[in-house]
Coordinates of C-alpha atoms in Angstrom, one line a residue:
Chain A
M1385 CA -17.5 42.5 -10.6
N1386 CA -19.5 40.1 -12.7
I1387 CA -20.0 36.9 -10.8
S1388 CA -19.1 34.7 -13.8
A1389 CA -15.9 36.5 -14.4
H1390 CA -15.2 36.2 -10.6
M1391 CA -15.7 32.4 -10.7
I1392 CA -13.5 31.9 -13.8
I1393 CA -10.7 34.0 -12.4
V1394 CA -10.7 32.2 -9.0
L1395 CA -10.8 28.7 -10.5
T1396 CA -8.1 29.6 -13.1
V1397 CA -5.8 31.1 -10.4
V1398 CA -6.3 28.1 -8.1
S1399 CA -5.7 25.6 -10.9
L1400 CA -2.6 27.5 -12.0
F1401 CA -1.1 27.3 -8.5
S1402 CA -2.0 23.7 -8.2
G1403 CA -0.4 22.8 -11.6
L1404 CA 2.8 24.7 -10.7
S1405 CA 3.2 23.1 -7.4
L1406 CA 2.6 19.6 -8.9
V1407 CA 5.2 20.3 -11.6
Y1408 CA 7.7 21.2 -8.9
M1409 CA 6.9 18.2 -6.8
N1410 CA 7.1 15.9 -9.8
E1411 CA 10.6 17.2 -10.7
Y1412 CA 11.7 16.3 -7.3
A1413 CA 10.0 12.9 -7.0
E1414 CA 10.3 11.4 -10.5
P1415 CA 14.0 10.5 -10.5
L1416 CA 13.8 9.1 -7.0
I1417 CA 10.8 6.9 -7.9
K1418 CA 12.7 5.6 -10.9
I1419 CA 15.7 4.8 -8.7
N1420 CA 13.5 3.0 -6.2
Q1421 CA 11.8 0.9 -8.8
E1422 CA 15.2 -0.2 -10.3
K1423 CA 16.5 -0.9 -6.8
A1424 CA 13.5 -3.0 -6.0
M1425 CA 13.8 -4.9 -9.2
K1426 CA 17.5 -5.6 -8.7
E1427 CA 17.0 -6.7 -5.1
A1428 CA 14.4 -9.2 -6.3
I1429 CA 16.7 -10.5 -8.9
F1430 CA 19.6 -11.0 -6.5
K1431 CA 17.2 -12.7 -4.1
V1432 CA 16.3 -15.4 -6.7
L1433 CA 19.9 -15.6 -8.1
P1434 CA 22.0 -15.3 -5.0
D1435 CA 25.3 -15.7 -6.9
A1436 CA 24.6 -12.9 -9.3
K1437 CA 26.6 -9.7 -9.1
D1438 CA 25.6 -7.8 -12.3
V1439 CA 22.5 -7.7 -14.4
E1440 CA 22.0 -7.1 -18.1
K1441 CA 18.5 -6.3 -19.3
I1442 CA 17.4 -8.0 -22.6
E1443 CA 14.2 -7.3 -24.4
Q1444 CA 13.0 -9.8 -26.9
D1445 CA 9.5 -10.7 -28.2
G1446 CA 7.8 -8.4 -25.7
R1447 CA 9.5 -10.1 -22.8
V1448 CA 12.2 -8.7 -20.5
I1449 CA 14.8 -11.1 -19.4
F1450 CA 17.6 -10.3 -17.0
K1451 CA 20.9 -12.0 -17.8
T1452 CA 23.1 -12.2 -14.7
V1453 CA 26.8 -12.8 -14.2
N1454 CA 28.9 -13.4 -11.1
E1455 CA 32.0 -11.5 -10.1
A1456 CA 34.2 -13.3 -12.6
G1457 CA 31.8 -12.5 -15.4
E1458 CA 30.5 -16.0 -15.8
L1459 CA 26.8 -16.6 -16.5
V1460 CA 24.9 -17.6 -13.4
G1461 CA 21.4 -17.7 -14.8
Y1462 CA 18.5 -15.7 -16.1
A1463 CA 15.8 -13.9 -14.2
F1464 CA 12.4 -12.9 -15.4
V1465 CA 9.0 -11.8 -14.2
A1466 CA 6.2 -14.3 -14.5
E1467 CA 2.6 -13.1 -14.2
G1468 CA -0.8 -14.8 -14.1
S1469 CA -4.0 -15.0 -12.2
G1470 CA -4.3 -16.4 -8.8
Y1471 CA -7.3 -17.0 -6.5
Q1472 CA -8.3 -13.4 -6.2
G1473 CA -6.1 -11.4 -8.5
I1474 CA -2.9 -11.2 -10.4
I1475 CA 0.2 -12.9 -9.0
K1476 CA 3.6 -11.5 -10.1
I1477 CA 6.6 -13.6 -9.5
M1478 CA 10.3 -13.0 -10.0
V1479 CA 11.9 -16.2 -11.2
G1480 CA 15.6 -17.2 -11.4
I1481 CA 16.6 -20.1 -13.6
N1482 CA 20.1 -21.7 -14.1
P1483 CA 22.1 -21.2 -17.3
E1484 CA 21.0 -24.7 -18.6
L1485 CA 17.4 -23.6 -18.2
E1486 CA 16.7 -26.9 -16.3
K1487 CA 16.4 -25.8 -12.7
L1488 CA 15.0 -22.8 -10.9
T1489 CA 17.4 -21.1 -8.6
G1490 CA 14.6 -19.4 -6.6
I1491 CA 11.4 -17.4 -6.8
D1492 CA 10.0 -14.3 -5.1
I1493 CA 6.4 -13.1 -5.1
L1494 CA 6.4 -9.5 -6.1
E1495 CA 2.7 -8.9 -6.0
S1496 CA -0.3 -10.9 -4.9
V1497 CA -3.7 -10.4 -3.4
E1498 CA -4.4 -13.9 -2.0
T1499 CA -6.5 -14.5 1.1
P1500 CA -4.6 -13.4 4.2
G1501 CA -3.7 -16.4 6.4
L1502 CA -4.4 -18.9 3.6
G1503 CA -3.3 -18.1 0.1
A1504 CA -1.1 -15.4 1.3
K1505 CA 1.2 -18.1 2.7
I1506 CA 2.6 -18.4 -0.9
T1507 CA 4.7 -15.3 -0.1
Q1508 CA 6.3 -17.0 2.9
D1509 CA 9.7 -18.6 2.8
D1510 CA 8.4 -22.1 3.7
F1511 CA 6.6 -22.2 0.4
K1512 CA 9.0 -20.2 -1.8
S1513 CA 12.1 -22.1 -0.8
Q1514 CA 10.6 -25.3 -2.2
F1515 CA 11.3 -23.9 -5.7
K1516 CA 15.0 -23.6 -5.1
G1517 CA 16.7 -26.2 -7.3
I1518 CA 13.4 -27.6 -8.5
S1519 CA 13.6 -29.3 -11.9
V1520 CA 11.4 -27.6 -14.6
S1521 CA 11.4 -30.4 -17.2
P1522 CA 8.9 -31.8 -18.0
G1523 CA 7.1 -29.4 -15.7
I1524 CA 6.6 -28.5 -12.0
E1525 CA 3.9 -30.5 -10.2
Y1526 CA 2.3 -30.0 -6.8
I1527 CA 1.1 -32.6 -4.3
K1528 CA -1.0 -32.2 -1.3
A1529 CA -0.4 -33.0 2.3
K1530 CA 2.7 -35.1 1.9
K1531 CA 6.4 -34.5 1.4
P1532 CA 7.5 -34.2 -2.2
E1533 CA 9.6 -37.1 -3.6
K1534 CA 10.4 -36.3 -7.2
P1535 CA 12.7 -33.5 -8.1
N1536 CA 9.9 -31.6 -9.9
E1537 CA 7.4 -31.7 -7.1
I1538 CA 6.4 -29.1 -4.4
Q1539 CA 4.0 -29.4 -1.6
A1540 CA 0.9 -27.2 -1.9
V1541 CA 0.0 -24.9 1.0
T1542 CA -2.7 -26.5 3.1
G1543 CA -6.0 -24.9 2.5
A1544 CA -4.7 -22.9 -0.4
T1545 CA -4.5 -25.4 -3.3
V1546 CA -5.8 -22.8 -5.8
S1547 CA -3.1 -20.3 -4.9
S1548 CA -0.4 -23.0 -5.0
R1549 CA -1.6 -24.4 -8.3
S1550 CA -1.7 -20.9 -9.7
V1551 CA 1.9 -20.3 -8.9
V1552 CA 2.9 -23.7 -10.4
N1553 CA 0.9 -23.0 -13.6
I1554 CA 2.3 -19.5 -14.0
L1555 CA 5.8 -20.8 -13.6
N1556 CA 5.3 -23.7 -16.0
T1557 CA 3.8 -21.5 -18.8
T1558 CA 6.3 -18.7 -18.4
V1559 CA 9.4 -21.0 -18.2
K1560 CA 8.4 -22.6 -21.4
E1561 CA 8.2 -19.2 -23.1
I1562 CA 11.4 -18.0 -21.7
K1563 CA 13.2 -21.2 -22.8
E1564 CA 12.2 -20.5 -26.4
I1565 CA 13.3 -16.9 -26.2
V1566 CA 16.6 -17.6 -24.6
K1567 CA 17.4 -20.2 -27.3
K1568 CA 16.7 -17.5 -29.8
I1569 CA 19.0 -14.9 -28.1
E1570 CA 21.8 -17.3 -27.6
P1571 CA 21.7 -20.2 -30.1
S1572 CA 25.0 -21.7 -29.0
G1573 CA 25.6 -20.0 -25.7
E1574 CA 24.0 -22.7 -23.6
G1575 CA 26.2 -24.3 -21.0
E1576 CA 29.3 -22.3 -22.0
N1577 CA 30.6 -22.4 -18.5
E1578 CA 30.0 -26.0 -17.8
Chain B
M1296 CA -18.6 30.1 16.9
S1297 CA -15.8 32.4 18.0
S1298 CA -16.8 32.1 21.6
V1299 CA -15.5 28.6 21.6
R1300 CA -12.1 28.3 23.3
L1301 CA -9.1 27.5 21.1
Y1302 CA -8.2 24.3 22.9
T1303 CA -11.7 23.0 22.5
E1304 CA -11.3 23.5 18.8
F1305 CA -8.3 21.3 18.9
F1306 CA -9.4 18.6 21.3
K1307 CA -13.0 18.1 20.0
G1308 CA -11.5 15.9 17.2
F1309 CA -10.2 13.4 19.7
W1310 CA -13.4 12.4 21.5
K1311 CA -16.5 14.5 21.2
D1312 CA -16.4 14.9 17.4
N1313 CA -14.0 12.1 16.5
P1314 CA -14.2 11.8 12.8
A1315 CA -14.0 8.0 12.8
F1316 CA -16.0 7.0 15.9
R1317 CA -18.5 9.9 16.2
Q1318 CA -19.0 11.3 12.7
L1319 CA -18.4 7.9 11.0
L1320 CA -16.5 9.5 8.2
G1321 CA -13.5 8.1 6.3
M1322 CA -14.7 4.6 6.8
C1323 CA -13.2 3.3 3.5
P1324 CA -9.5 3.8 4.5
L1325 CA -10.3 3.2 8.1
L1326 CA -11.5 -0.3 7.5
A1327 CA -9.2 -1.2 4.6
V1328 CA -5.7 -0.2 5.7
T1329 CA -5.8 -1.0 9.4
T1330 CA -4.5 -4.6 9.0
S1331 CA -1.3 -3.4 10.8
V1332 CA -0.3 -0.6 13.0
L1333 CA 2.3 0.8 10.6
N1334 CA -0.3 1.0 7.8
G1335 CA -2.7 2.8 10.1
I1336 CA -0.2 5.4 11.3
S1337 CA 1.1 6.1 7.8
M1338 CA -2.4 6.5 6.5
G1339 CA -3.2 8.8 9.4
I1340 CA -0.2 11.0 8.9
A1341 CA -0.9 11.3 5.1
M1342 CA -4.5 12.2 5.9
T1343 CA -3.6 14.8 8.6
F1344 CA -1.1 16.4 6.2
V1345 CA -3.6 16.8 3.5
L1346 CA -6.3 18.0 5.9
V1347 CA -4.1 20.6 7.6
C1348 CA -2.7 22.0 4.4
T1349 CA -6.1 22.2 2.7
S1350 CA -7.7 23.8 5.7
I1351 CA -5.0 26.5 5.8
V1352 CA -5.4 27.3 2.1
V1353 CA -9.2 27.2 2.2
S1354 CA -9.3 29.4 5.3
L1355 CA -6.9 31.9 3.7
I1356 CA -8.9 32.3 0.5
R1357 CA -12.3 31.8 2.0
K1358 CA -13.4 35.4 1.3
I1359 CA -12.5 35.4 -2.4
V1360 CA -14.0 32.1 -3.4
P1361 CA -17.5 32.5 -4.9
N1362 CA -20.0 30.2 -3.2
Q1363 CA -21.1 28.6 -6.5
V1364 CA -17.6 27.1 -7.3
R1365 CA -16.4 26.5 -3.7
I1366 CA -16.7 22.6 -4.0
A1367 CA -14.7 22.7 -7.2
T1368 CA -12.1 24.9 -5.7
F1369 CA -11.8 22.8 -2.6
T1370 CA -11.5 19.6 -4.7
I1371 CA -8.6 21.1 -6.7
I1372 CA -6.8 22.1 -3.6
I1373 CA -7.4 18.7 -1.9
A1374 CA -6.3 16.8 -5.1
T1375 CA -3.1 18.9 -5.3
F1376 CA -2.0 18.0 -1.7
V1377 CA -3.0 14.4 -2.1
T1378 CA -0.8 14.1 -5.2
I1379 CA 2.0 15.8 -3.4
A1380 CA 1.7 13.3 -0.5
D1381 CA 1.4 10.3 -2.9
L1382 CA 4.5 11.4 -4.9
F1383 CA 6.5 12.0 -1.7
L1384 CA 5.7 8.6 -0.2
K1385 CA 6.6 6.9 -3.5
A1386 CA 9.9 8.7 -3.6
R1387 CA 10.9 8.4 0.0
F1388 CA 9.0 5.5 1.5
P1389 CA 8.3 3.0 -1.3
P1390 CA 7.4 0.1 1.0
I1391 CA 4.7 2.2 2.8
S1392 CA 3.4 3.5 -0.5
K1393 CA 3.1 -0.1 -1.8
A1394 CA 1.3 -1.3 1.3
L1395 CA -1.2 1.5 1.2
G1396 CA -1.7 1.1 -2.5
P1397 CA -4.7 3.0 -3.9
Y1398 CA -5.8 4.4 -0.5
I1399 CA -3.4 7.3 -0.7
P1400 CA -4.8 8.7 -4.0
L1401 CA -8.3 7.9 -2.6
I1402 CA -7.8 10.5 0.2
V1403 CA -9.1 12.9 -2.5
V1404 CA -12.6 11.6 -2.0
N1405 CA -12.3 11.2 1.8
C1406 CA -15.3 12.9 3.2
I1407 CA -13.5 14.0 6.4
I1408 CA -11.4 16.5 4.4
L1409 CA -14.2 18.0 2.2
G1410 CA -16.4 17.8 5.3
R1411 CA -14.1 20.0 7.4
Q1412 CA -13.8 22.5 4.6
E1413 CA -17.5 22.8 4.3
A1414 CA -18.3 22.7 8.0
F1415 CA -15.4 24.7 9.3
A1416 CA -12.5 26.1 7.3
K1417 CA -14.6 28.1 4.9
K1418 CA -16.1 30.2 7.6
N1419 CA -13.4 30.4 10.3
P1420 CA -10.1 32.3 10.5
L1421 CA -6.7 30.7 9.9
G1422 CA -5.7 29.8 13.4
R1423 CA -9.0 28.1 14.3
S1424 CA -9.1 26.2 11.0
F1425 CA -5.6 25.0 11.6
L1426 CA -6.3 23.7 15.1
D1427 CA -9.6 22.1 13.9
A1428 CA -7.8 20.3 11.1
L1429 CA -4.9 19.2 13.3
G1430 CA -7.3 17.9 16.0
M1431 CA -9.5 16.1 13.5
G1432 CA -6.4 14.6 11.8
F1433 CA -4.9 13.4 15.1
G1434 CA -8.3 12.0 16.1
F1435 CA -8.5 10.0 13.0
T1436 CA -4.9 8.9 13.3
L1437 CA -5.7 7.7 16.8
A1438 CA -8.6 5.7 15.5
L1439 CA -6.5 4.1 12.8
L1440 CA -3.8 3.3 15.3
L1441 CA -6.2 1.7 17.8
L1442 CA -7.9 -0.4 15.1
G1443 CA -4.6 -1.3 13.6
A1444 CA -3.2 -2.3 17.0
I1445 CA -6.2 -4.5 17.9
R1446 CA -6.3 -6.2 14.5
E1447 CA -2.6 -6.7 14.1
S1448 CA -2.1 -8.1 17.6
L1449 CA -5.0 -10.6 17.3
G1450 CA -4.7 -11.3 13.6
S1451 CA -0.9 -11.7 13.3
G1452 CA 0.2 -11.8 17.0
S1453 CA 2.5 -8.8 16.5
I1454 CA 2.7 -5.0 16.9
L1455 CA 4.7 -3.1 14.3
D1456 CA 5.9 -6.5 13.0
I1457 CA 7.4 -7.3 16.4
Q1458 CA 6.0 -10.6 17.7
I1459 CA 4.3 -10.0 21.0
L1460 CA 2.3 -13.1 21.4
G1461 CA 4.2 -16.4 21.7
T1462 CA 4.1 -19.4 19.3
W1463 CA 1.3 -20.8 21.3
F1464 CA -1.0 -18.2 19.8
E1465 CA -2.9 -19.2 16.8
P1466 CA -3.6 -15.9 14.9
W1467 CA -7.3 -15.1 14.3
V1468 CA -7.1 -14.8 10.6
I1469 CA -10.6 -13.1 10.5
M1470 CA -9.1 -10.0 12.3
I1471 CA -7.0 -9.1 9.2
L1472 CA -9.9 -9.8 6.9
P1473 CA -12.5 -7.2 6.2
A1474 CA -15.0 -8.8 8.6
G1475 CA -12.5 -8.2 11.4
A1476 CA -12.4 -4.5 10.6
F1477 CA -16.2 -4.2 11.0
I1478 CA -16.3 -6.2 14.2
T1479 CA -13.5 -4.2 15.8
L1480 CA -15.1 -0.9 14.8
G1481 CA -18.5 -1.9 16.1
F1482 CA -17.0 -2.9 19.5
L1483 CA -15.0 0.3 19.7
I1484 CA -18.0 2.5 19.0
A1485 CA -20.1 0.6 21.5
L1486 CA -17.3 1.0 24.1
M1487 CA -17.2 4.7 23.5
N1488 CA -20.9 5.1 23.9
L1489 CA -20.8 3.1 27.1
I1490 CA -18.1 5.3 28.5
D1491 CA -20.0 8.5 27.5
E1492 CA -23.2 7.2 29.2
R1493 CA -21.3 6.4 32.4
L1494 CA -19.7 9.9 32.4
K1495 CA -23.1 11.5 31.9
K1496 CA -24.6 9.5 34.8
A1497 CA -21.7 10.4 37.0
A1498 CA -22.0 14.1 36.3

């Protein structure tokens, strides 16, 4: 047989088998991957809004906001993903905020590539728990090497000021945006269960 | 080639021709993912799976693939199995898939796999190719495991996330940074050479 024809036939047949098996694999994996992603997202939401039992996804102005309610159907707060640059790369944070949009209920770092042993400490509970109940107006601030006194202060991780500052900045910028958007969605809805 | 015993074909990947310590192949995943034992093992298993499957297929079709397009054919086969492994991990073990990040898709360009096809599977029968791939895969997994264990225990004071060193231990952060990977690899290769030399003298 002609060598060119031989090459074409072999490559075609191999590619065909490759394509078929990938289609088959994708059929199996795709729904599972989708479920995993949704589950991971929900888990992160429930972590930052511990009272939440059910989640409603709202899309507005290119932002996704998760409105959460407790067992009785009362509003417990909103969750959203805040994103910005850290010391080495993008930091992605799941943020929970109370219905009045004044206090954070918690944060969880979804993705980060900070320096192991230093900046990576922002993913530890010691750092994250400081944001529980923190006041976001006029804005979160960080202080170094001493205990925070004001309700809007957190203590930066020692040796990782840039990472700590990045988290604070990302939160402040995104919270401001989210406040505007939530006001648009629910002009009179604020504080309905207070 | 065929005079070599079958078990030699399998065991050469562990010590004599260990892909990581002897052939110095696959350095990119070896250095990058071994920050913990679990990452190392997962990477090793994924790699072994791809290597074994590819070697089987390549060995089966070795006589009908024209020499001119063999690399292209091998690459398609490797990429297919890598994608299967990647999708499977994403579907069944999302935390592992997240921890290994881009290093699973990057198995496609891992020189161990293409290397074994070129050096072995394309000219050996199915059984031998299978044993060769399995041995090389296990040898590489062992290397990943060793590196992961040393780096995790010194860098985080734990093995498989279980704390083994007490609170008195201040983790050596450098061990989980890239520099720690190079240092550990250097010491391990030196140790292997030393043992080899001693064995030769003794013999």
